[in-house]
Amino acid sequence: DGGITQSPKYLFRKEGQNVTLSCEQNLNHDAMYWYRQDPGQGLRLIYYSQIVNDFQKGDIAEGYSVSREKKESFPLTVTSAQKNPTAFYLCASKTVDRDGQFFGPGTRLTVL
Amino acid sequence: GESVGLHLPTLSVQEGDNSIINCAYSNSASDYFIWYKQESGKGPQFIIDIRSNMDKRQGQRVTVLLNKTVKHLSLQIAATQPGDSAVYFCAENLTGFQKLVFGTGTRLLVSP
C-alpha cells in the first residue's frame, strides 16, 4: 500500500447521514484521486486534485464532496444526497511527472 | 468517447502455465497504459506500465504488449502461480490529462 493510508477499513452508516473517509499519503505526491468500486466492476473516478486547494469533479461526483487543504490529505465526504453509497472506496496518488497512480488499501462503506 | 474494455472476464489456468490477459482501448490519443493487480478486499497494486512509443516492456515474470494499430494491450504472466490469482485491470491515460480510464477487469484463477 506504499505510503497511502485510508481509514477506517470498514465503515457503517445509517441512511441519511454524512460520513467522511480519510486518505493520507506521505509520498510527497502532488495529485490525489478518489474512486468508487462496485462488486465485479472497475474503478470510477469521483474527484481528483492536482494541487492543494484545487480539485475537479470526476465521472460520478454527485453526492460527494472533497477538500484539499494539505498536500498529504484528501478526505472524501459521502453525503446523504448520494443515492447508493454502499461501495468500496479507493484513494490514489501520483507525482506530476509520472502517469502511474498508487493506491491505498480502500474503505468499505456500508449503508444500513 | 474513451473507453477501456477486456475481452475475457474470467481466465482459468493451471499452475506453471503462461497466462495472457487482454484489453482493448478505443482512444488513439492515449499515450500511457498500466496494468494493476487487485486481490480481494485490497487496493490495486501496480504491475507494469508502457508508453505509446513502445510496443513491448518486460518485468519480472510479466510482459506487456501494445499494439496501437488495433488498439490492443495484453499482459503476459509467465509460469503462473497460485499467488497470481486476482483481478487484473488495464488503464489508459489520455495525452495531457492527469487521470486514468480503467477497464472492468479480468479475474485470473490459478489452479494448483
Short mmCIF file of C-alpha atoms in Angstrom, two decimals:
data_model
loop_
_atom_site.label_atom_id
_atom_site.label_comp_id
_atom_site.label_asym_id
_atom_site.label_seq_id
_atom_site.Cartn_x
_atom_site.Cartn_y
_atom_site.Cartn_z
CA ASP A 1 0.00 0.00 0.00
CA GLY A 2 3.17 2.08 -0.04
CA GLY A 3 2.67 5.25 1.98
CA ILE A 4 -1.04 5.78 1.33
CA THR A 5 -3.36 5.12 4.23
CA GLN A 6 -7.12 5.04 4.29
CA SER A 7 -9.24 4.88 7.38
CA PRO A 8 -11.32 3.26 8.54
CA LYS A 9 -11.12 -0.06 6.69
CA TYR A 10 -14.80 -0.76 7.29
CA LEU A 11 -17.45 1.89 7.86
CA PHE A 12 -21.14 1.57 8.57
CA ARG A 13 -23.53 4.44 8.19
CA LYS A 14 -27.21 4.94 8.72
CA GLU A 15 -29.20 6.17 5.79
CA GLY A 16 -29.40 9.97 5.73
CA GLN A 17 -26.07 10.54 7.48
CA ASN A 18 -22.98 12.15 6.04
CA VAL A 19 -19.69 10.31 6.50
CA THR A 20 -16.08 11.28 5.82
CA LEU A 21 -13.44 8.88 4.56
CA SER A 22 -9.82 9.66 5.28
CA CYS A 23 -6.91 9.44 2.83
CA GLU A 24 -3.36 10.39 3.79
CA GLN A 25 -0.11 9.98 1.86
CA ASN A 26 3.49 10.58 2.88
CA LEU A 27 4.91 10.13 -0.62
CA ASN A 28 5.01 13.86 -1.36
CA HIS A 29 2.72 13.24 -4.31
CA ASP A 30 1.03 16.23 -5.87
CA ALA A 31 -2.12 14.65 -7.26
CA MET A 32 -4.70 12.64 -5.35
CA TYR A 33 -7.76 10.75 -6.51
CA TRP A 34 -10.92 9.10 -5.17
CA TYR A 35 -12.53 6.15 -6.89
CA ARG A 36 -15.58 4.08 -6.23
CA GLN A 37 -15.66 0.36 -6.97
CA ASP A 38 -18.82 -1.73 -7.01
CA PRO A 39 -18.76 -5.56 -6.90
CA GLY A 40 -17.37 -7.11 -10.07
CA GLN A 41 -16.79 -3.74 -11.66
CA GLY A 42 -13.96 -1.41 -12.48
CA LEU A 43 -12.99 1.86 -10.84
CA ARG A 44 -14.99 5.02 -11.40
CA LEU A 45 -13.47 8.42 -10.70
CA ILE A 46 -15.28 10.58 -8.13
CA TYR A 47 -12.96 13.56 -7.60
CA TYR A 48 -9.33 14.39 -8.13
CA SER A 49 -6.94 17.12 -7.05
CA GLN A 50 -3.70 18.09 -8.73
CA ILE A 51 -2.62 20.76 -6.24
CA VAL A 52 -3.54 22.00 -2.79
CA ASN A 53 -6.78 23.98 -2.58
CA ASP A 54 -7.91 22.83 -6.01
CA PHE A 55 -9.94 19.82 -7.14
CA GLN A 56 -12.04 18.69 -10.09
CA LYS A 57 -15.12 16.53 -10.45
CA GLY A 58 -14.70 13.09 -11.92
CA ASP A 59 -17.32 11.00 -13.67
CA ILE A 60 -19.59 10.37 -10.66
CA ALA A 61 -19.18 13.38 -8.33
CA GLU A 62 -22.86 13.82 -7.44
CA GLY A 63 -23.49 13.22 -3.74
CA TYR A 64 -19.81 13.53 -2.81
CA SER A 65 -17.57 16.39 -1.67
CA VAL A 66 -13.83 16.74 -1.08
CA SER A 67 -11.27 19.18 0.28
CA ARG A 68 -7.54 19.53 -0.25
CA GLU A 69 -6.23 21.82 2.48
CA LYS A 70 -2.94 19.94 2.81
CA LYS A 71 -0.81 18.20 0.22
CA GLU A 72 -0.83 14.93 2.13
CA SER A 73 -4.57 14.75 2.83
CA PHE A 74 -7.62 14.39 0.58
CA PRO A 75 -10.74 13.48 2.61
CA LEU A 76 -13.93 12.40 0.86
CA THR A 77 -17.38 13.12 2.31
CA VAL A 78 -20.23 10.90 1.23
CA THR A 79 -23.35 12.97 1.72
CA SER A 80 -26.94 11.91 2.24
CA ALA A 81 -27.58 13.03 -1.35
CA GLN A 82 -25.64 10.03 -2.66
CA LYS A 83 -28.38 7.60 -3.66
CA ASN A 84 -26.44 4.36 -3.43
CA PRO A 85 -23.33 4.91 -1.30
CA THR A 86 -22.56 1.29 -0.38
CA ALA A 87 -19.31 0.52 -2.18
CA PHE A 88 -15.55 0.06 -1.86
CA TYR A 89 -13.77 3.44 -1.93
CA LEU A 90 -10.19 3.74 -3.12
CA CYS A 91 -7.81 6.65 -2.81
CA ALA A 92 -4.77 7.04 -5.05
CA SER A 93 -1.94 9.49 -5.56
CA LYS A 94 0.77 10.28 -8.11
CA THR A 95 3.50 12.77 -8.89
CA VAL A 96 3.02 15.24 -11.73
CA ASP A 97 5.91 13.80 -13.72
CA ARG A 98 4.61 10.22 -13.75
CA ASP A 99 1.31 8.86 -15.01
CA GLY A 100 1.01 5.81 -12.78
CA GLN A 101 -1.17 6.09 -9.69
CA PHE A 102 -0.51 4.32 -6.40
CA PHE A 103 -3.48 3.11 -4.39
CA GLY A 104 -4.37 2.89 -0.74
CA PRO A 105 -5.95 -0.21 0.85
CA GLY A 106 -9.52 1.05 0.48
CA THR A 107 -12.51 1.69 2.75
CA ARG A 108 -15.61 -0.44 2.50
CA LEU A 109 -18.68 1.66 3.24
CA THR A 110 -21.97 0.01 4.04
CA VAL A 111 -25.19 1.96 4.46
CA LEU A 112 -27.64 0.29 6.79
CA GLY B 1 -15.82 8.68 -26.01
CA GLU B 2 -12.85 6.98 -24.47
CA SER B 3 -13.29 3.50 -23.09
CA VAL B 4 -11.21 0.58 -21.99
CA GLY B 5 -12.56 -2.95 -22.02
CA LEU B 6 -11.45 -6.51 -21.59
CA HIS B 7 -12.22 -9.48 -23.83
CA LEU B 8 -12.37 -12.16 -21.10
CA PRO B 9 -13.97 -11.58 -17.73
CA THR B 10 -12.51 -14.80 -16.20
CA LEU B 11 -9.39 -16.74 -17.11
CA SER B 12 -8.64 -20.12 -15.52
CA VAL B 13 -5.16 -21.63 -15.84
CA GLN B 14 -3.07 -24.35 -14.27
CA GLU B 15 -0.09 -23.52 -12.10
CA GLY B 16 3.01 -23.25 -14.24
CA ASP B 17 1.14 -22.24 -17.38
CA ASN B 18 1.62 -18.88 -19.06
CA SER B 19 -1.35 -16.52 -18.79
CA ILE B 20 -2.41 -13.86 -21.25
CA ILE B 21 -4.89 -11.19 -20.25
CA ASN B 22 -6.19 -8.93 -22.99
CA CYS B 23 -7.51 -5.40 -23.05
CA ALA B 24 -8.97 -3.26 -25.83
CA TYR B 25 -8.92 0.51 -25.76
CA SER B 26 -10.74 2.88 -28.02
CA ASN B 27 -8.87 6.18 -27.82
CA SER B 28 -5.90 6.50 -30.14
CA ALA B 29 -4.82 9.64 -28.22
CA SER B 30 -3.89 7.57 -25.17
CA ASP B 31 -0.16 7.76 -24.53
CA TYR B 32 0.30 5.64 -21.44
CA PHE B 33 -1.06 2.30 -20.28
CA ILE B 34 -0.82 0.49 -16.99
CA TRP B 35 -1.75 -2.89 -15.53
CA TYR B 36 -2.89 -3.34 -11.97
CA LYS B 37 -3.48 -6.45 -9.88
CA GLN B 38 -6.21 -6.37 -7.25
CA GLU B 39 -6.61 -9.06 -4.62
CA SER B 40 -9.92 -9.44 -2.85
CA GLY B 41 -10.63 -6.61 -0.42
CA LYS B 42 -7.40 -4.76 -1.23
CA GLY B 43 -6.37 -1.78 -3.28
CA PRO B 44 -4.96 -2.22 -6.81
CA GLN B 45 -1.25 -2.89 -6.99
CA PHE B 46 0.93 -1.61 -9.84
CA ILE B 47 2.31 -4.39 -12.06
CA ILE B 48 3.79 -2.82 -15.17
CA ASP B 49 3.29 0.14 -17.46
CA ILE B 50 4.12 1.09 -21.02
CA ARG B 51 4.20 4.27 -23.07
CA SER B 52 2.74 4.55 -26.53
CA ASN B 53 6.18 4.91 -28.12
CA MET B 54 6.95 1.32 -27.15
CA ASP B 55 5.35 -1.96 -28.18
CA LYS B 56 6.78 -4.26 -25.53
CA ARG B 57 8.05 -4.00 -22.00
CA GLN B 58 9.20 -6.73 -19.67
CA GLY B 59 9.25 -7.01 -15.93
CA GLN B 60 9.79 -9.88 -13.57
CA ARG B 61 7.66 -12.74 -15.00
CA VAL B 62 5.40 -10.20 -16.71
CA THR B 63 5.39 -8.69 -20.18
CA VAL B 64 3.10 -6.03 -21.56
CA LEU B 65 2.50 -5.82 -25.29
CA LEU B 66 0.96 -2.82 -27.01
CA ASN B 67 -0.50 -2.97 -30.49
CA LYS B 68 -1.52 0.54 -31.45
CA THR B 69 -2.75 -0.50 -34.86
CA VAL B 70 -5.64 -2.47 -33.37
CA LYS B 71 -5.71 -0.63 -30.03
CA HIS B 72 -4.92 -3.73 -28.04
CA LEU B 73 -2.98 -4.25 -24.84
CA SER B 74 -2.04 -7.56 -23.27
CA LEU B 75 -0.43 -8.75 -20.07
CA GLN B 76 1.54 -11.96 -20.17
CA ILE B 77 2.39 -13.74 -16.93
CA ALA B 78 5.00 -16.46 -17.18
CA ALA B 79 4.87 -19.60 -15.02
CA THR B 80 1.64 -18.53 -13.34
CA GLN B 81 1.48 -19.22 -9.62
CA PRO B 82 -1.50 -19.54 -7.23
CA GLY B 83 -0.46 -16.19 -5.76
CA ASP B 84 -1.19 -14.60 -9.12
CA SER B 85 -4.91 -15.27 -8.64
CA ALA B 86 -6.58 -11.86 -8.59
CA VAL B 87 -8.46 -9.39 -10.76
CA TYR B 88 -6.31 -7.60 -13.31
CA PHE B 89 -7.19 -4.15 -14.61
CA CYS B 90 -5.79 -2.23 -17.52
CA ALA B 91 -5.98 1.55 -17.61
CA GLU B 92 -5.15 4.21 -20.15
CA ASN B 93 -4.14 7.83 -19.84
CA LEU B 94 -5.13 10.37 -22.43
CA THR B 95 -2.34 12.69 -23.55
CA GLY B 96 -2.42 15.88 -21.50
CA PHE B 97 -4.86 14.60 -18.90
CA GLN B 98 -3.98 13.70 -15.35
CA LYS B 99 -6.44 10.86 -14.94
CA LEU B 100 -6.71 7.21 -15.89
CA VAL B 101 -9.62 5.38 -17.51
CA PHE B 102 -10.00 1.86 -16.16
CA GLY B 103 -11.34 -1.29 -17.74
CA THR B 104 -13.79 -3.56 -15.92
CA GLY B 105 -11.15 -6.17 -15.04
CA THR B 106 -10.35 -9.84 -15.71
CA ARG B 107 -10.37 -12.42 -12.94
CA LEU B 108 -7.42 -14.82 -13.13
CA LEU B 109 -7.90 -18.15 -11.35
CA VAL B 110 -4.83 -20.35 -10.94
CA SER B 111 -5.32 -23.98 -10.01
CA PRO B 112 -2.51 -25.89 -8.27
#
